[in-house]
Coordinates of C-alpha atoms in Angstrom, one line a residue:
Chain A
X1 CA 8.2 -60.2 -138.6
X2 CA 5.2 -59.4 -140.7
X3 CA 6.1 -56.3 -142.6
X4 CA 3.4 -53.6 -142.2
X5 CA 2.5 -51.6 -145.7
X6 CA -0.3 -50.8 -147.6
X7 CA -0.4 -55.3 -148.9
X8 CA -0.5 -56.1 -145.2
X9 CA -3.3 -53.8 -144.4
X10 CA -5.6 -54.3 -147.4
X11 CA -5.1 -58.3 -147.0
X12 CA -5.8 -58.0 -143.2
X13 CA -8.3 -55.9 -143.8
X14 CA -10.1 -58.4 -146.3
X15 CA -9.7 -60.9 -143.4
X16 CA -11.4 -58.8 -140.8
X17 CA -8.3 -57.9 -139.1
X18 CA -8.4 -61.1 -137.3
X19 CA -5.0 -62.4 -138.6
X20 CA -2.4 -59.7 -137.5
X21 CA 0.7 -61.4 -136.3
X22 CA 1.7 -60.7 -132.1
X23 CA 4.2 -57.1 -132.8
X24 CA 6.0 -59.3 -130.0
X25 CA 6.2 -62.6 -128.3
X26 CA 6.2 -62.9 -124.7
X27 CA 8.5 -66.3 -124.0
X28 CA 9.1 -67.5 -120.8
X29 CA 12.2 -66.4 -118.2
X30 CA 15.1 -68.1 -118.7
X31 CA 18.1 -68.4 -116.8
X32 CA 21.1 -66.6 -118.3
X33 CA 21.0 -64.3 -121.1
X34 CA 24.1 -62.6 -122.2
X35 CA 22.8 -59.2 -121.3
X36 CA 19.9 -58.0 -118.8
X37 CA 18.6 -54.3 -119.9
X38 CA 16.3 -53.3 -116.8
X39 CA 13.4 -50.6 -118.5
X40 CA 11.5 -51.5 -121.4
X41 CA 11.2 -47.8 -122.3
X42 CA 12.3 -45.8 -125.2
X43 CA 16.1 -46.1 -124.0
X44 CA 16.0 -49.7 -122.8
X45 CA 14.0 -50.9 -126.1
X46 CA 16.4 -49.1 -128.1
X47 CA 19.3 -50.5 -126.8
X48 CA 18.2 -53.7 -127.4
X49 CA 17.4 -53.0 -130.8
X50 CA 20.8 -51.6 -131.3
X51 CA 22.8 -54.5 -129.5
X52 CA 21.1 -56.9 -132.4
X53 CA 21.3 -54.8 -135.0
X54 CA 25.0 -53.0 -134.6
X55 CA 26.6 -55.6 -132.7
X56 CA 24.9 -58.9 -133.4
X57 CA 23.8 -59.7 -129.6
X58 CA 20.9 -60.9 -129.6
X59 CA 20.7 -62.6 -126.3
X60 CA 19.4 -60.1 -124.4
X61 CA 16.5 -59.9 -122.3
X62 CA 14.8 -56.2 -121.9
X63 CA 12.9 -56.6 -117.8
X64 CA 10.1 -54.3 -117.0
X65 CA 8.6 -53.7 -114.0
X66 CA 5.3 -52.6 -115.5
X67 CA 4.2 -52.8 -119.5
X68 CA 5.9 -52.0 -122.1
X69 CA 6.2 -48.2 -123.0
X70 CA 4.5 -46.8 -119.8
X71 CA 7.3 -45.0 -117.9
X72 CA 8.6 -41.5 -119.4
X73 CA 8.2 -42.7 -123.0
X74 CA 4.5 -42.3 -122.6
X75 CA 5.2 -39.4 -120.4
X76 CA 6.5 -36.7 -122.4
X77 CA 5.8 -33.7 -124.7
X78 CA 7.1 -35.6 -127.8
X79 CA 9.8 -32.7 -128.9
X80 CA 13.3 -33.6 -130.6
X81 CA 15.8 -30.9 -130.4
X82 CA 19.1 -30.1 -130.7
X83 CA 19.4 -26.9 -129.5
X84 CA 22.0 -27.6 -126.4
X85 CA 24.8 -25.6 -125.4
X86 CA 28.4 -27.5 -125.2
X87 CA 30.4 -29.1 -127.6
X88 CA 30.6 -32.0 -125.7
X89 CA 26.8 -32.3 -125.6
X90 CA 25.4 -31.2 -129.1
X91 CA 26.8 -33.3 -131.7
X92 CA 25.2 -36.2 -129.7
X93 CA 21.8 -34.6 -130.1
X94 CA 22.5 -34.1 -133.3
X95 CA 22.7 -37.7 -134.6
X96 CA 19.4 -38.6 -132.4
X97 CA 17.4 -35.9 -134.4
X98 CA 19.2 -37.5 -137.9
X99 CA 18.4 -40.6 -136.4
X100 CA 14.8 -40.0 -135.8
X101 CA 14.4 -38.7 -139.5
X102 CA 15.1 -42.0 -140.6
X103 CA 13.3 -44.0 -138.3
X104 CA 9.7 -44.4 -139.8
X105 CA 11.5 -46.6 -142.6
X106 CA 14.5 -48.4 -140.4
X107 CA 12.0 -49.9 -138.8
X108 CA 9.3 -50.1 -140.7
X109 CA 6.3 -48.5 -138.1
X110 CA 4.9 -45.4 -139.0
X111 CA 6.0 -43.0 -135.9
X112 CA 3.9 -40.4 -137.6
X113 CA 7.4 -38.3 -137.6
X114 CA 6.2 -34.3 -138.2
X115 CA 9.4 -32.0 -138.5
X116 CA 8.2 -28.4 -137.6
X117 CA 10.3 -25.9 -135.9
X118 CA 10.8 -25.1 -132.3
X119 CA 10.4 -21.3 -131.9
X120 CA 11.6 -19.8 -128.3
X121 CA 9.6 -16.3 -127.6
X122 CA 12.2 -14.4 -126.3
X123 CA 11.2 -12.1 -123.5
X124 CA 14.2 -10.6 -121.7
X125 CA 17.8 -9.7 -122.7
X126 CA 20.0 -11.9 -120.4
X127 CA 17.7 -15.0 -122.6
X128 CA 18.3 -13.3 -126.0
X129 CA 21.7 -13.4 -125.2
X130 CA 21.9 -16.8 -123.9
X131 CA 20.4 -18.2 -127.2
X132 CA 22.5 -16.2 -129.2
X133 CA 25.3 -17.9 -127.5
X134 CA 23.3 -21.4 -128.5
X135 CA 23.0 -20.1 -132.1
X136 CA 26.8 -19.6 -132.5
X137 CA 27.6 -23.2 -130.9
X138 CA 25.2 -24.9 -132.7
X139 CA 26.3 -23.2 -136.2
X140 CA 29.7 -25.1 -135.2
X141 CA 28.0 -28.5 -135.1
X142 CA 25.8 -28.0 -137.9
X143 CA 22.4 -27.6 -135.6
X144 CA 20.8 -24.3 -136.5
X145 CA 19.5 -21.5 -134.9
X146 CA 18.1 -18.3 -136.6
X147 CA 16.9 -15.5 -135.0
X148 CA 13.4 -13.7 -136.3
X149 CA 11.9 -10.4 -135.7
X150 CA 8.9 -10.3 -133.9
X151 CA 6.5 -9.7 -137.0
X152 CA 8.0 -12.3 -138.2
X153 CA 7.1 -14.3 -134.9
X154 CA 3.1 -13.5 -134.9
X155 CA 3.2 -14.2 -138.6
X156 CA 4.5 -18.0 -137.7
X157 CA 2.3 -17.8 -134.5
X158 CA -1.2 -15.8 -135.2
X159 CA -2.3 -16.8 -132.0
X160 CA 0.8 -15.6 -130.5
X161 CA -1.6 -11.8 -129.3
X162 CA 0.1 -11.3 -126.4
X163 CA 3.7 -9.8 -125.0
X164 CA 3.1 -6.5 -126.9
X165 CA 4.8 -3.3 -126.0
X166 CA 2.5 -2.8 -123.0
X167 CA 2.8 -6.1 -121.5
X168 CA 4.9 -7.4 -118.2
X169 CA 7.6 -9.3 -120.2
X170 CA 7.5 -7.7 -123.7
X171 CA 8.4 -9.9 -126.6
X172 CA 11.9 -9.1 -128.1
X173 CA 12.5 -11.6 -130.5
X174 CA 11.9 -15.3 -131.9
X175 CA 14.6 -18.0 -132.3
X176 CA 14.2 -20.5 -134.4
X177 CA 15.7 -24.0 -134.5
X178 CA 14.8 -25.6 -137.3
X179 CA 15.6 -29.2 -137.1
X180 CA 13.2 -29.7 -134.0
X181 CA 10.4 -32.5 -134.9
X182 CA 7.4 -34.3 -132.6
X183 CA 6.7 -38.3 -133.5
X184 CA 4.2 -40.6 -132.1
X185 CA 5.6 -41.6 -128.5
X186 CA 4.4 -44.8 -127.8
X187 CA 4.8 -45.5 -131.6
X188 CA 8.7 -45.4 -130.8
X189 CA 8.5 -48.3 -128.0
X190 CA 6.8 -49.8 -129.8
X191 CA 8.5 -50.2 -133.2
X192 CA 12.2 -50.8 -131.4
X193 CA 10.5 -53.7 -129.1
X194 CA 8.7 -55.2 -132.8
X195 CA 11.9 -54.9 -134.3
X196 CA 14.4 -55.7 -131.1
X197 CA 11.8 -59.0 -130.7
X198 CA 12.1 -59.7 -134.6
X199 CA 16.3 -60.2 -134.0
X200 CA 15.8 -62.2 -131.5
X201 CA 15.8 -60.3 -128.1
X202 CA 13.4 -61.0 -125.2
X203 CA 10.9 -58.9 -123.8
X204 CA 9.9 -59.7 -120.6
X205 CA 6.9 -57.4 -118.9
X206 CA 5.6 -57.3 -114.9
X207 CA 9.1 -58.4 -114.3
X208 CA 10.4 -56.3 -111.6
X209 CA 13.8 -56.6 -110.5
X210 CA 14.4 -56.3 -107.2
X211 CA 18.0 -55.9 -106.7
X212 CA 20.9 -56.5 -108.5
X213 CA 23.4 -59.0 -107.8
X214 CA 27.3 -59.5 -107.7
X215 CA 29.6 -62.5 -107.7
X216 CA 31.4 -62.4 -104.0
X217 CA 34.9 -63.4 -105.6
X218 CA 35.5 -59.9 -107.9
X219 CA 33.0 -57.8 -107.0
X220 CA 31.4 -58.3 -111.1
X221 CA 27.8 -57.6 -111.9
X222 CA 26.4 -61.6 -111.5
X223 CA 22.5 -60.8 -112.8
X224 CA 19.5 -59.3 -111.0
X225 CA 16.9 -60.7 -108.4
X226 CA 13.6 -60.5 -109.9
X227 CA 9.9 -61.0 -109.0
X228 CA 10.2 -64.4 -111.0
X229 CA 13.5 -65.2 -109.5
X230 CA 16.7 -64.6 -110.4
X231 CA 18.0 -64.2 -113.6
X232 CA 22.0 -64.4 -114.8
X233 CA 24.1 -62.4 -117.3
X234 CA 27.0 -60.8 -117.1
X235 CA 26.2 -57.8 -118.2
X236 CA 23.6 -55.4 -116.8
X237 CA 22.5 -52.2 -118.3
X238 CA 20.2 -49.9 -116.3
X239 CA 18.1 -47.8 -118.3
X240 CA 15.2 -46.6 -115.9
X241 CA 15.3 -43.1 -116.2
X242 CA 13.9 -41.7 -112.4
X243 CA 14.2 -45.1 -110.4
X244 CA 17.9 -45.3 -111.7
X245 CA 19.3 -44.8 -108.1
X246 CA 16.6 -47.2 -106.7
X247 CA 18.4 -49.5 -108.6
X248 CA 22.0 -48.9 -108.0
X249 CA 21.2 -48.2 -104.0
X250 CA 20.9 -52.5 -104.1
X251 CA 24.5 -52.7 -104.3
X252 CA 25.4 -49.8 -102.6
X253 CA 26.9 -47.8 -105.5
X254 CA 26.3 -44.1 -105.3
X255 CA 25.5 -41.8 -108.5
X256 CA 25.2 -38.0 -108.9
X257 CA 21.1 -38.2 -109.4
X258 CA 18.0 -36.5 -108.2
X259 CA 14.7 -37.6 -109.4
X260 CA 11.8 -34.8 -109.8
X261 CA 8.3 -34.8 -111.1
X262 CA 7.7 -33.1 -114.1
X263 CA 4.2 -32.5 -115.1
X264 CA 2.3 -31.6 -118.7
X265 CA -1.3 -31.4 -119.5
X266 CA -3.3 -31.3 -122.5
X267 CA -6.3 -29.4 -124.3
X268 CA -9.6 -30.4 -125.4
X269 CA -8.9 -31.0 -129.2
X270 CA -8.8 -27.8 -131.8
X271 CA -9.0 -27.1 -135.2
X272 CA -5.0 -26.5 -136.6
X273 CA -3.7 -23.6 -134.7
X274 CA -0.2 -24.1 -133.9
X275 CA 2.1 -25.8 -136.5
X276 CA 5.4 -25.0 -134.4
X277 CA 6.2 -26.1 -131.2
X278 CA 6.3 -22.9 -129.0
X279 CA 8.8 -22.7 -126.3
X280 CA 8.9 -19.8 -123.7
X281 CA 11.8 -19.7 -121.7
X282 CA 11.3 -16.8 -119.5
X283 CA 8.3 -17.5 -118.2
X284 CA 8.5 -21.4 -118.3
X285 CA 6.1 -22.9 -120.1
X286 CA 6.1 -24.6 -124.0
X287 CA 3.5 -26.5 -126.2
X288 CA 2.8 -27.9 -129.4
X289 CA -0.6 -29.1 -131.1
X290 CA -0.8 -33.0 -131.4
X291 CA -2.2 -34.4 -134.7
X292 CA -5.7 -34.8 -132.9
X293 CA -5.9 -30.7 -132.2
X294 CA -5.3 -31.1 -128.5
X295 CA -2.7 -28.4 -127.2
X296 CA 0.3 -30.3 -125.3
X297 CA 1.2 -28.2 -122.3
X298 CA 4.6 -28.4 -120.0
X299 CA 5.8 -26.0 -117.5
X300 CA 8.4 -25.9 -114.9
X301 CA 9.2 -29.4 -112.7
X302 CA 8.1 -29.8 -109.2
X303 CA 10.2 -28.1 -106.0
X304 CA 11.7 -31.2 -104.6
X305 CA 12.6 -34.7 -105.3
X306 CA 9.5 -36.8 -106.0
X307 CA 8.4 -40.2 -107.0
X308 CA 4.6 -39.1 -107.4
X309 CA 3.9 -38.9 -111.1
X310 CA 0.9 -36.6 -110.6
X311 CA 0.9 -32.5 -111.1
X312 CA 0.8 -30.1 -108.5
X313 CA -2.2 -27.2 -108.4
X314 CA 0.3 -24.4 -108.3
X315 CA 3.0 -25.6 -110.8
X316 CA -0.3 -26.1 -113.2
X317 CA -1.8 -22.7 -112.1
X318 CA 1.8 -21.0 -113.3
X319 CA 2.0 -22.6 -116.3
X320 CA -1.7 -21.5 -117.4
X321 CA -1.2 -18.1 -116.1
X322 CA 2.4 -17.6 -118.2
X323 CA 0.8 -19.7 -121.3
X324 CA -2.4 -16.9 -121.2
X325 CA 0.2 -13.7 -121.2
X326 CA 1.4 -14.7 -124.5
X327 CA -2.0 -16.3 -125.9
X328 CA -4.6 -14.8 -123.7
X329 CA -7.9 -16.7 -126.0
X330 CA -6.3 -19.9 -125.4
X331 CA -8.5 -18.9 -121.7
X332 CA -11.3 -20.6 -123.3
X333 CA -9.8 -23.8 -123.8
X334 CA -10.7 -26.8 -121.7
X335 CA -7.6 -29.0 -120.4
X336 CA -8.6 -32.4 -120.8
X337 CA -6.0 -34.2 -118.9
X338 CA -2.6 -34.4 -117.1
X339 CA 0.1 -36.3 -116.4
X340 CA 3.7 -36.2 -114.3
X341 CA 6.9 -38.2 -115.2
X342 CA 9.5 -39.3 -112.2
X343 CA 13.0 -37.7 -114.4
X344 CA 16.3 -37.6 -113.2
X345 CA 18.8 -35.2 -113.5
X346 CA 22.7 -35.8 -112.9
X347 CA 24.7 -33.0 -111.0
X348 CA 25.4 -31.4 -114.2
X349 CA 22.7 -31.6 -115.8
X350 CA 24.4 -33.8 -118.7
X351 CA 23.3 -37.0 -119.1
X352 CA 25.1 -40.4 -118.1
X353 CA 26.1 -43.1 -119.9
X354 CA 28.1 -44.5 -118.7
X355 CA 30.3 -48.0 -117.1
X356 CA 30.5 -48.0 -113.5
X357 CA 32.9 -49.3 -110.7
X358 CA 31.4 -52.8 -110.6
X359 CA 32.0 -54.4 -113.6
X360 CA 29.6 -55.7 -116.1
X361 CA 27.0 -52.6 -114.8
X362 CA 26.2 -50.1 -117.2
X363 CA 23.7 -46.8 -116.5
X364 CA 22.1 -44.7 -118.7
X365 CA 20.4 -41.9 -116.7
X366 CA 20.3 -38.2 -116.0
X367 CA 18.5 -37.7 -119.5
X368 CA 15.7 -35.1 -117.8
X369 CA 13.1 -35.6 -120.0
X370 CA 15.6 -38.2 -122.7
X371 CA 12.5 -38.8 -125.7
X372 CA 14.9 -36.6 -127.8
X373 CA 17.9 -38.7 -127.1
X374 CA 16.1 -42.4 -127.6
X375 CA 18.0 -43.5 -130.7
X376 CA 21.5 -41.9 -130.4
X377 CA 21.3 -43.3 -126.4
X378 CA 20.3 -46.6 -127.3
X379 CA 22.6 -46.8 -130.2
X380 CA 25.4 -45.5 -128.2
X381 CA 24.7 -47.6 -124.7
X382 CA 24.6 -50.5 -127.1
X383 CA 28.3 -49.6 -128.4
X384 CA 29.5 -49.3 -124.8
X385 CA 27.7 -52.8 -124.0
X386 CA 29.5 -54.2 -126.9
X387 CA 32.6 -53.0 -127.1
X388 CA 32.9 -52.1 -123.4
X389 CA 34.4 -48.7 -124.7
X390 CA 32.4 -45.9 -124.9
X391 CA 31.1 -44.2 -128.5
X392 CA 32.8 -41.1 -129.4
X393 CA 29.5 -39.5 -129.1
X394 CA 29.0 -40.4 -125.1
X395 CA 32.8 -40.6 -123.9
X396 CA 32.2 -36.8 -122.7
X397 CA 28.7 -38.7 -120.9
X398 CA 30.8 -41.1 -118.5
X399 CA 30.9 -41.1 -114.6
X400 CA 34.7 -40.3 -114.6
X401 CA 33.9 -36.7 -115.5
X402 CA 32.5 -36.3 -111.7
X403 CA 36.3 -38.1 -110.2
X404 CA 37.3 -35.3 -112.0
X405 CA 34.9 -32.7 -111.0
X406 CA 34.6 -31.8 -114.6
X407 CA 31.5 -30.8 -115.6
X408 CA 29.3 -30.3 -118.8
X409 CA 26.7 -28.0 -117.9
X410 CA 23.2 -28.1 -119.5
X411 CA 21.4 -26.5 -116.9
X412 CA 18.9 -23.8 -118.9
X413 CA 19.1 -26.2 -121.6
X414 CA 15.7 -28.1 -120.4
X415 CA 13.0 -27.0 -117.8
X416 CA 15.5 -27.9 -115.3
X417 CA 16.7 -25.1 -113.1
Chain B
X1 CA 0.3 -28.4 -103.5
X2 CA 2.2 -28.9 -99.8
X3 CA 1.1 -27.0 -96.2
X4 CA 4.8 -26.4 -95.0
X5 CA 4.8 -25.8 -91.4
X6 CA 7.3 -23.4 -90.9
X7 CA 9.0 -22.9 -87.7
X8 CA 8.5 -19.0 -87.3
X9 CA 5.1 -18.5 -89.3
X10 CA 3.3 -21.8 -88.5
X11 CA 1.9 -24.2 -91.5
X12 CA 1.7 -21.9 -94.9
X13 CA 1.0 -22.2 -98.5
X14 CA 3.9 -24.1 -100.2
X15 CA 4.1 -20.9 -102.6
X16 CA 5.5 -18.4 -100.1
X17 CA 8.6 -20.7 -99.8
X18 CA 11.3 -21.5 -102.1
X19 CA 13.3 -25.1 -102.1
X20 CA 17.0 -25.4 -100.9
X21 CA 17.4 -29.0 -102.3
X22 CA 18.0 -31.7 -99.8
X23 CA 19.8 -31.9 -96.7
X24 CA 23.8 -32.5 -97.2
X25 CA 26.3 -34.6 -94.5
X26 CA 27.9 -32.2 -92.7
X27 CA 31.1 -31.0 -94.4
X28 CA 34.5 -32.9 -93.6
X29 CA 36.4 -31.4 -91.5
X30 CA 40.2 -31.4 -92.5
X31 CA 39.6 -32.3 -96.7
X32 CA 43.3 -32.2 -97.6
X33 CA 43.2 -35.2 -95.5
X34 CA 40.4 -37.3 -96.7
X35 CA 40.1 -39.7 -99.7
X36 CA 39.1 -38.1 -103.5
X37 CA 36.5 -40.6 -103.7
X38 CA 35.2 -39.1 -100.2
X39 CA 35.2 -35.4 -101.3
X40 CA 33.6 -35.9 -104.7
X41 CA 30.7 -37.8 -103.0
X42 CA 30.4 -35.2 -100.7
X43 CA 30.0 -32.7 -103.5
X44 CA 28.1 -34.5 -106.0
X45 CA 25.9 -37.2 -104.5
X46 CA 22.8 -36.2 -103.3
X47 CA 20.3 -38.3 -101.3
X48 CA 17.8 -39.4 -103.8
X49 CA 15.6 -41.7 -101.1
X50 CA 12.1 -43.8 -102.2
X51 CA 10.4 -42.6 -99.2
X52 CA 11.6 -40.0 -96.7
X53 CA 13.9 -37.1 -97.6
X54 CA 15.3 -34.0 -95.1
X55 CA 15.3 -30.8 -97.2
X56 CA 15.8 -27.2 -96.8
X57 CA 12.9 -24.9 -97.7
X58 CA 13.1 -21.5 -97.3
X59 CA 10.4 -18.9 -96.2
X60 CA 11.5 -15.8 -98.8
X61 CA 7.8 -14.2 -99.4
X62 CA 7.0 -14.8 -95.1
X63 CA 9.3 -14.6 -92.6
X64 CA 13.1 -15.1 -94.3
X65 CA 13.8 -18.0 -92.5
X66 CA 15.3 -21.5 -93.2
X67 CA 15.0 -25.1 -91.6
X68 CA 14.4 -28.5 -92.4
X69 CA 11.6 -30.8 -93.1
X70 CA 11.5 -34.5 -93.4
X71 CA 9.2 -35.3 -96.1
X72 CA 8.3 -38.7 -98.0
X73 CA 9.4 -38.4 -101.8
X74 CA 6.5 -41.3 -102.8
X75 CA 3.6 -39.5 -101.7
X76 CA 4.5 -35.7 -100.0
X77 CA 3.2 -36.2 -97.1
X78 CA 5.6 -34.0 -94.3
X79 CA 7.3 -36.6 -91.9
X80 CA 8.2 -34.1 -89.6
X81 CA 9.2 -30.2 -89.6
X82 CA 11.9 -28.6 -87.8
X83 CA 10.1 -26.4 -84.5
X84 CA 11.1 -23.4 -83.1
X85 CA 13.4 -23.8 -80.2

């Protein structure tokens, strides 16, 4: 791998940028690999990386139905968080903000990394209370929360004019979690794939599998079917976010997901306005400013399961209307584009990864809306892969909590209702 | 934005109704006598179809009432709506 750094770009630069190196090779299909990871996607990628890195597997082939980075990793609002609200869940989130920090120089690609707060406007009691819960949790597990006064919240936000006294939904308070970041989306496929493919993994793109297979002695995962034939290993992780159950429906195994459509939108580009990322829970909408000015908007998901990708008029309409209560000039703006995301969501709402009945299969899904959790999943699916024994981080994360009908509820946690 | 045709009210805006989530197998009858594996896919497994779904929608700011619609998940067009009978 050609390192990047400032050598690489003044010598390239010399040479009229005509002798970059490929940030991946694109070899041909082969037969067997020791391990298939279907999604080439921030979780998928990351696994891969992880696998070659942690465990010293490096023949592993990461199959994507489309190109590289263009599922939910390109689909996001960018935030890393910790702010959940079980045991069980926040130390995981946890190591994927630490690992985030660190990132940028691990593998050497500048994911233009920006730590900056993630305030929550606060604008009803049953909320204030719930954070406050959150705070406490998360002071266990060494993620903080802090609340502020609401000065103190329009000092941090100027444009923050509305939810005064008079207003629908007065503004109470501010919470504050400190450790909440946004980094370059597409910068994080990309640097796990140039640094998976440096190890030794394959990449394959517009390589759609089709179903997955089993041997008919055991029952084991045999390899998956693809649109360039078939393709053998005997291990098979499924990392495709809203198509999970797609997936798994081949073989006839049943998981606890539902896939929705969440949508976002973005702003004509601004001056600096906004150097937090603003979350409001109570009326449902959040956004941040991206490096280029433009205002990244989300709101609530879509009513009912959906494969679409696209944003509905009303969801957009609601978000607008709740984003102009609180900053009523923001009316001027002009929205620029939008975009929807296929996420699934596990009964729970707590991610799963996780082994499955058939052996050799392993899911990582449920993440609703998982750009937070890239590194930690990856790093921890790539444990379980390895080691076929989960990481103490995901052992809460596996299916067998459902046999036992015991639950880690995140619902409130995300956008998710 | 969806034109749900409810079975009281006619076809309305999608914003007078509220979603139910999709349409369960009916409940087992006697479950002290079924398998786990049986009940706990009962409770947690929804249908999570490419392509046509039955869901309840409920008609809270019109009429009150609920049914069920059929409605494909890839592109939202309405399959089919439960009629008055």
């Amino acid at each position: 791998m050609q390192p990047y750094s400032i050598f690489s770009l003044a010598r390239n630069a010399l040479s009229g940028h005509q002798n970059w190196s490929k940030a991946w090779r694109s070899p041909p299909l082969k037969k067997r690999y020791d391990v298939i990871i279907i999604g080439a996607g921030g979780h998928g990628l990351a696994t891969a990386y992880y696998l070659a890195k942690n465990h010293g597997i490096t023949n592993v082939a990461v199959l994507e139905k489309g190109w590289l980075g263009g599922g939910n990793i390109a689909r996001n609002t960018v935030t890393i968080r910790s702010n959940y609200m079980r045991d069980e869940s926040i130390p995981f989130y946890v190591k994927s903000v630490k690992l985030y920090e660190g990132l940028t120089k691990e593998l050497n690609y500048n994911l233009m990394y920006s730590k900056r707060s993630m305030i929550d406007v606060v604008q009803t009691y049953p909320k204030l209370r719930e954070i406050k819960r959150r705070m406490y949790n998360g002071d266990l597990h060494n993620s903080a929360y802090e609340r502020i006064e609401v000065d103190e919240l329009r000092r941090r936000i100027p444009y923050l004019t509305g939810g005064g006294p008079e207003s629908r939904l007065p503004i109470l308070a501010g919470m504050v979690h400190p450790s909440a970041a946004v980094c370059r989306h597409d910068a994080v496929a990309w640097s796990y794939a140039r640094a998976a493919d440096d190890r030794g993994v394959e990449i394959h793109q517009n390589t759609e599998v089709l179903k997955l297979l089993r041997n008919s002695t055991d029952g084991s995962i045999n390899g998956v079917e693809t649109n360039h034939g078939t393709v053998y290993a005997d291990k098979v992780a499924v990392v495709v976010s809203g198509h999970t159950t797609s997936i798994t429906d081949t073989i006839g195994l049943k998981l606890p997901l539902k896939s929705f459509n969440l949508s976002a939108f973005v702003s004509e580009p601004v001056k600096p306005i906004i150097d937090v990322v603003v979350n409001c829970p109570d009326i449902g909408v959040y956004l941040s400013q991206s490096d280029k000015g433009e205002l990244v908007i989300g709101g609530a998901p879509d009513a009912g399961q959906s494969f679409r990708r696209d944003i509905k008029q009303h969801v957009f309409e609601d978000a607008v209307c709740s984003m102009l209560e609180l900053f009523p000039s923001f009316k001027r703006l002009k929205l620029l584009r939008q975009w929807g995301g296929t996420l699934d969501i596990a009964h729970d709402a707590t991610p799963i990864v996780s082994q499955t009945d058939v052996q050799g299969l392993y899911v990582s899904a449920g993440w609703w809306g998982g750009f937070k959790a890239v590194p930690a999943g990856g790093y921890t699916l790539a444990h379980l892969i390895a080691k076929n024994e989960q990481h103490e981080l995901t052992a809460p994360f596996s299916l067998n909590r459902f046999k036992r009908l015991d639950f880690i509820l995140e619902a409130g946690t995300t956008t998710a209702t | 934005m969806l034109k749900i045709s409810c079975p009281f009210c006619g076809p309305r805006n999608e914003v007078e109704f509220v979603y139910g989530g999709p349409l369960k197998d009916r409940r087992p009858d006697d479950v002290s006598q079924i398998e786990d594996s049986t009940w706990i896919n009962y409770l947690t497994v929804p249908k999570n179809p490419l392509g046509p779904v039955q869901e309840r929608w409920w008609h809270v700011r019109g009429c009150g009432c609920w049914f069920t619609i059929t409605r494909d998940t890839r592109s939202h067009d309405i399959i089919e709506s439960e009629v008055e009978s």
